[in-house]
mmCIF file of C-alpha atoms in Angstrom:
data_model
loop_
_atom_site.group_PDB
_atom_site.id
_atom_site.type_symbol
_atom_site.label_atom_id
_atom_site.label_comp_id
_atom_site.label_asym_id
_atom_site.label_seq_id
_atom_site.Cartn_x
_atom_site.Cartn_y
_atom_site.Cartn_z
ATOM 1 C CA UNK A 30 16.771 -34.425 -1.033
ATOM 2 C CA UNK A 31 12.888 -34.647 -1.393
ATOM 3 C CA UNK A 32 12.513 -34.119 2.788
ATOM 4 C CA UNK A 33 14.983 -31.038 2.233
ATOM 5 C CA UNK A 34 13.015 -29.951 -1.035
ATOM 6 C CA UNK A 35 9.439 -30.017 1.327
ATOM 7 C CA UNK A 36 10.941 -28.372 4.137
ATOM 8 C CA UNK A 37 12.268 -25.529 1.797
ATOM 9 C CA UNK A 38 8.538 -25.697 0.245
ATOM 10 C CA UNK A 39 7.380 -25.029 3.588
ATOM 11 C CA UNK A 40 9.387 -22.229 4.834
ATOM 12 C CA UNK A 41 9.624 -20.384 1.122
ATOM 13 C CA UNK A 42 5.223 -20.577 1.794
ATOM 14 C CA UNK A 43 5.708 -19.435 4.966
ATOM 15 C CA UNK A 44 7.898 -16.517 3.467
ATOM 16 C CA UNK A 45 4.667 -15.877 0.650
ATOM 17 C CA UNK A 46 2.431 -15.390 3.347
ATOM 18 C CA UNK A 47 4.737 -12.811 5.037
ATOM 19 C CA UNK A 48 5.215 -10.857 1.904
ATOM 20 C CA UNK A 49 1.563 -11.306 0.577
ATOM 21 C CA UNK A 50 0.611 -7.831 2.491
ATOM 22 C CA UNK A 51 3.604 -6.245 0.959
ATOM 23 C CA UNK A 52 5.988 -6.262 4.001
ATOM 24 C CA UNK A 53 9.673 -6.904 3.504
ATOM 25 C CA UNK A 54 10.069 -10.150 4.601
ATOM 26 C CA UNK A 55 12.528 -10.344 8.103
ATOM 27 C CA UNK A 56 14.937 -12.953 6.762
ATOM 28 C CA UNK A 57 14.500 -16.460 8.326
ATOM 29 C CA UNK A 58 15.835 -19.958 8.829
ATOM 30 C CA UNK A 59 13.852 -22.771 9.514
ATOM 31 C CA UNK A 60 15.180 -26.118 10.180
ATOM 32 C CA UNK A 61 14.286 -29.723 10.608
ATOM 33 C CA UNK A 62 16.338 -31.755 13.698
ATOM 34 C CA UNK A 63 17.111 -35.459 13.661
ATOM 35 C CA UNK A 64 13.987 -36.309 15.587
ATOM 36 C CA UNK A 65 11.676 -34.539 13.272
ATOM 37 C CA UNK A 66 10.942 -31.539 14.847
ATOM 38 C CA UNK A 67 11.004 -27.659 13.131
ATOM 39 C CA UNK A 68 11.876 -24.567 14.259
ATOM 40 C CA UNK A 69 12.213 -20.747 13.306
ATOM 41 C CA UNK A 70 14.314 -18.298 13.580
ATOM 42 C CA UNK A 71 14.318 -14.926 12.166
ATOM 43 C CA UNK A 72 17.185 -12.393 11.630
ATOM 44 C CA UNK A 73 16.175 -8.852 12.355
ATOM 45 C CA UNK A 74 18.959 -6.240 12.560
ATOM 46 C CA UNK A 75 18.661 -2.686 11.620
ATOM 47 C CA UNK A 76 19.640 -3.080 7.872
ATOM 48 C CA UNK A 77 17.821 -6.143 5.669
ATOM 49 C CA UNK A 78 21.053 -6.805 3.917
ATOM 50 C CA UNK A 79 23.216 -7.452 7.202
ATOM 51 C CA UNK A 80 20.076 -9.478 8.563
ATOM 52 C CA UNK A 81 20.265 -11.317 5.584
ATOM 53 C CA UNK A 82 24.270 -11.784 5.939
ATOM 54 C CA UNK A 83 23.734 -12.945 9.244
ATOM 55 C CA UNK A 84 21.014 -15.911 8.680
ATOM 56 C CA UNK A 85 23.470 -17.139 6.211
ATOM 57 C CA UNK A 86 25.960 -17.275 8.422
ATOM 58 C CA UNK A 87 23.619 -19.082 10.633
ATOM 59 C CA UNK A 88 22.626 -21.331 7.806
ATOM 60 C CA UNK A 89 26.352 -22.216 7.048
ATOM 61 C CA UNK A 90 27.645 -22.512 10.740
ATOM 62 C CA UNK A 91 24.295 -25.126 11.498
ATOM 63 C CA UNK A 92 23.698 -23.461 14.773
ATOM 64 C CA UNK A 93 21.074 -26.304 15.699
ATOM 65 C CA UNK A 94 22.813 -28.948 14.980
ATOM 66 C CA UNK A 95 19.881 -30.059 12.226
ATOM 67 C CA UNK A 96 19.613 -32.295 9.496
ATOM 68 C CA UNK A 97 18.254 -30.053 7.264
ATOM 69 C CA UNK A 98 17.847 -26.105 7.368
ATOM 70 C CA UNK A 99 16.309 -23.579 4.928
ATOM 71 C CA UNK A 100 17.189 -20.098 4.562
ATOM 72 C CA UNK A 101 14.492 -17.699 3.167
ATOM 73 C CA UNK A 102 15.164 -14.012 2.406
ATOM 74 C CA UNK A 103 13.695 -11.149 0.040
ATOM 75 C CA UNK A 104 15.682 -9.954 -2.760
ATOM 76 C CA UNK A 105 15.348 -9.181 -6.335
ATOM 77 C CA UNK A 106 15.751 -11.230 -9.084
ATOM 78 C CA UNK A 107 16.533 -10.216 -13.016
ATOM 79 C CA UNK A 108 13.889 -11.976 -14.840
ATOM 80 C CA UNK A 109 12.807 -11.630 -18.924
ATOM 81 C CA UNK A 110 10.768 -9.238 -18.164
ATOM 82 C CA UNK A 111 12.993 -7.481 -15.825
ATOM 83 C CA UNK A 112 14.034 -6.866 -12.386
ATOM 84 C CA UNK A 113 11.122 -8.189 -9.373
ATOM 85 C CA UNK A 114 11.069 -9.099 -5.996
ATOM 86 C CA UNK A 115 11.494 -12.565 -5.247
ATOM 87 C CA UNK A 116 12.268 -14.661 -2.053
ATOM 88 C CA UNK A 117 15.321 -16.630 -2.670
ATOM 89 C CA UNK A 118 15.127 -19.848 -0.624
ATOM 90 C CA UNK A 119 18.753 -21.994 0.088
ATOM 91 C CA UNK A 120 18.244 -25.096 1.353
ATOM 92 C CA UNK A 121 20.836 -27.185 2.976
ATOM 93 C CA UNK A 122 20.776 -31.220 3.850
ATOM 94 C CA UNK A 123 24.009 -31.680 6.609
ATOM 95 C CA UNK A 124 25.050 -35.300 7.494
ATOM 96 C CA UNK A 125 26.823 -37.754 5.818
ATOM 97 C CA UNK A 126 25.648 -37.012 2.258
ATOM 98 C CA UNK A 127 25.466 -33.133 2.327
ATOM 99 C CA UNK A 128 23.708 -31.096 -0.633
ATOM 100 C CA UNK A 129 22.072 -27.913 -1.198
ATOM 101 C CA UNK A 130 19.284 -26.172 -3.540
ATOM 102 C CA UNK A 131 18.649 -22.773 -4.388
ATOM 103 C CA UNK A 132 15.581 -21.900 -5.528
ATOM 104 C CA UNK A 133 13.937 -18.442 -6.118
ATOM 105 C CA UNK A 134 10.351 -17.305 -5.705
ATOM 106 C CA UNK A 135 9.475 -14.610 -7.747
ATOM 107 C CA UNK A 136 6.348 -12.209 -7.052
ATOM 108 C CA UNK A 137 4.805 -8.839 -7.312
ATOM 109 C CA UNK A 138 4.099 -7.092 -4.062
ATOM 110 C CA UNK A 139 0.475 -5.773 -4.106
ATOM 111 C CA UNK A 140 -0.203 -1.943 -5.068
ATOM 112 C CA UNK A 141 -3.204 0.266 -5.287
ATOM 113 C CA UNK A 142 -4.137 -0.974 -8.788
ATOM 114 C CA UNK A 143 -2.494 -4.740 -8.717
ATOM 115 C CA UNK A 144 -3.236 -7.626 -6.324
ATOM 116 C CA UNK A 145 -0.153 -9.912 -4.752
ATOM 117 C CA UNK A 146 1.263 -12.128 -7.387
ATOM 118 C CA UNK A 147 3.365 -15.342 -7.242
ATOM 119 C CA UNK A 148 5.199 -16.072 -10.557
ATOM 120 C CA UNK A 149 6.605 -19.517 -11.226
ATOM 121 C CA UNK A 150 9.202 -21.103 -8.811
ATOM 122 C CA UNK A 151 12.997 -20.899 -10.104
ATOM 123 C CA UNK A 152 15.155 -23.784 -9.687
ATOM 124 C CA UNK A 153 18.628 -22.001 -9.318
ATOM 125 C CA UNK A 154 21.366 -24.505 -8.275
ATOM 126 C CA UNK A 155 21.173 -28.028 -6.771
ATOM 127 C CA UNK A 156 24.579 -29.667 -5.532
ATOM 128 C CA UNK A 157 25.593 -32.798 -3.720
ATOM 129 C CA UNK A 158 22.672 -35.036 -4.451
ATOM 130 C CA UNK A 159 22.964 -38.185 -6.539
ATOM 131 C CA UNK A 160 19.900 -38.044 -8.763
ATOM 132 C CA UNK A 161 18.777 -34.327 -9.590
ATOM 133 C CA UNK A 162 15.215 -35.000 -10.759
ATOM 134 C CA UNK A 163 13.990 -31.260 -11.283
ATOM 135 C CA UNK A 164 10.693 -33.043 -11.838
ATOM 136 C CA UNK A 165 10.660 -34.824 -7.966
ATOM 137 C CA UNK A 166 12.377 -31.861 -6.661
ATOM 138 C CA UNK A 167 9.769 -29.776 -7.400
ATOM 139 C CA UNK A 168 7.059 -32.062 -6.803
ATOM 140 C CA UNK A 169 8.499 -32.422 -2.877
ATOM 141 C CA UNK A 170 8.766 -28.917 -2.773
ATOM 142 C CA UNK A 171 5.405 -27.966 -3.713
ATOM 143 C CA UNK A 172 3.996 -30.668 -0.941
ATOM 144 C CA UNK A 173 5.916 -28.563 1.409
ATOM 145 C CA UNK A 174 4.146 -25.141 0.207
ATOM 146 C CA UNK A 175 0.717 -27.282 0.780
ATOM 147 C CA UNK A 176 1.615 -28.343 4.188
ATOM 148 C CA UNK A 177 1.519 -24.913 5.039
ATOM 149 C CA UNK A 178 -2.448 -24.423 5.193
ATOM 150 C CA UNK A 179 -2.539 -20.659 5.380
ATOM 151 C CA UNK A 180 0.019 -19.840 3.625
ATOM 152 C CA UNK A 181 -0.655 -22.530 0.537
ATOM 153 C CA UNK A 182 -4.018 -20.742 0.195
ATOM 154 C CA UNK A 183 -2.803 -17.890 -0.681
ATOM 155 C CA UNK A 184 -0.077 -19.307 -2.518
ATOM 156 C CA UNK A 185 -2.541 -20.841 -5.008
ATOM 157 C CA UNK A 186 -4.962 -18.629 -5.393
ATOM 158 C CA UNK A 187 -2.332 -15.376 -6.334
ATOM 159 C CA UNK A 188 0.027 -17.953 -8.281
ATOM 160 C CA UNK A 189 0.262 -16.425 -11.935
ATOM 161 C CA UNK A 190 -1.125 -18.825 -14.347
ATOM 162 C CA UNK A 191 0.864 -17.357 -17.345
#
């Protein structure tokens, strides 16, 4: 679970870096092979919804035979204050003890009058892990965020502290 959460944090940070200038994220899958090597594929079709579906199919099929993989796609999320942009993060641990987690990183894209803002991580669902300690999961996730140097700087300076 720890390694999967860290991988999710790394690729979520990459997604934050990608949307920080106001662009829509091209859905991506980041993965880690059994030997620890990492890779990333982007899914760019004519329609962003179709791109996200293609990425979900690839995540489900485990096309690279990965130990763990993460899908990051741009979407909307309904929060207490209303609908907001969010990166949806689906992370999967493959192998003898499979598990998955779905997280969301709400954000506000930059406008002419407001800066790019990242909001608090939302844990949507965690399944298949014996220990579902959300504090440990979040700690591993943010260690993954911090391991992506360029993106971590954007994430940490644009984080809404309220």
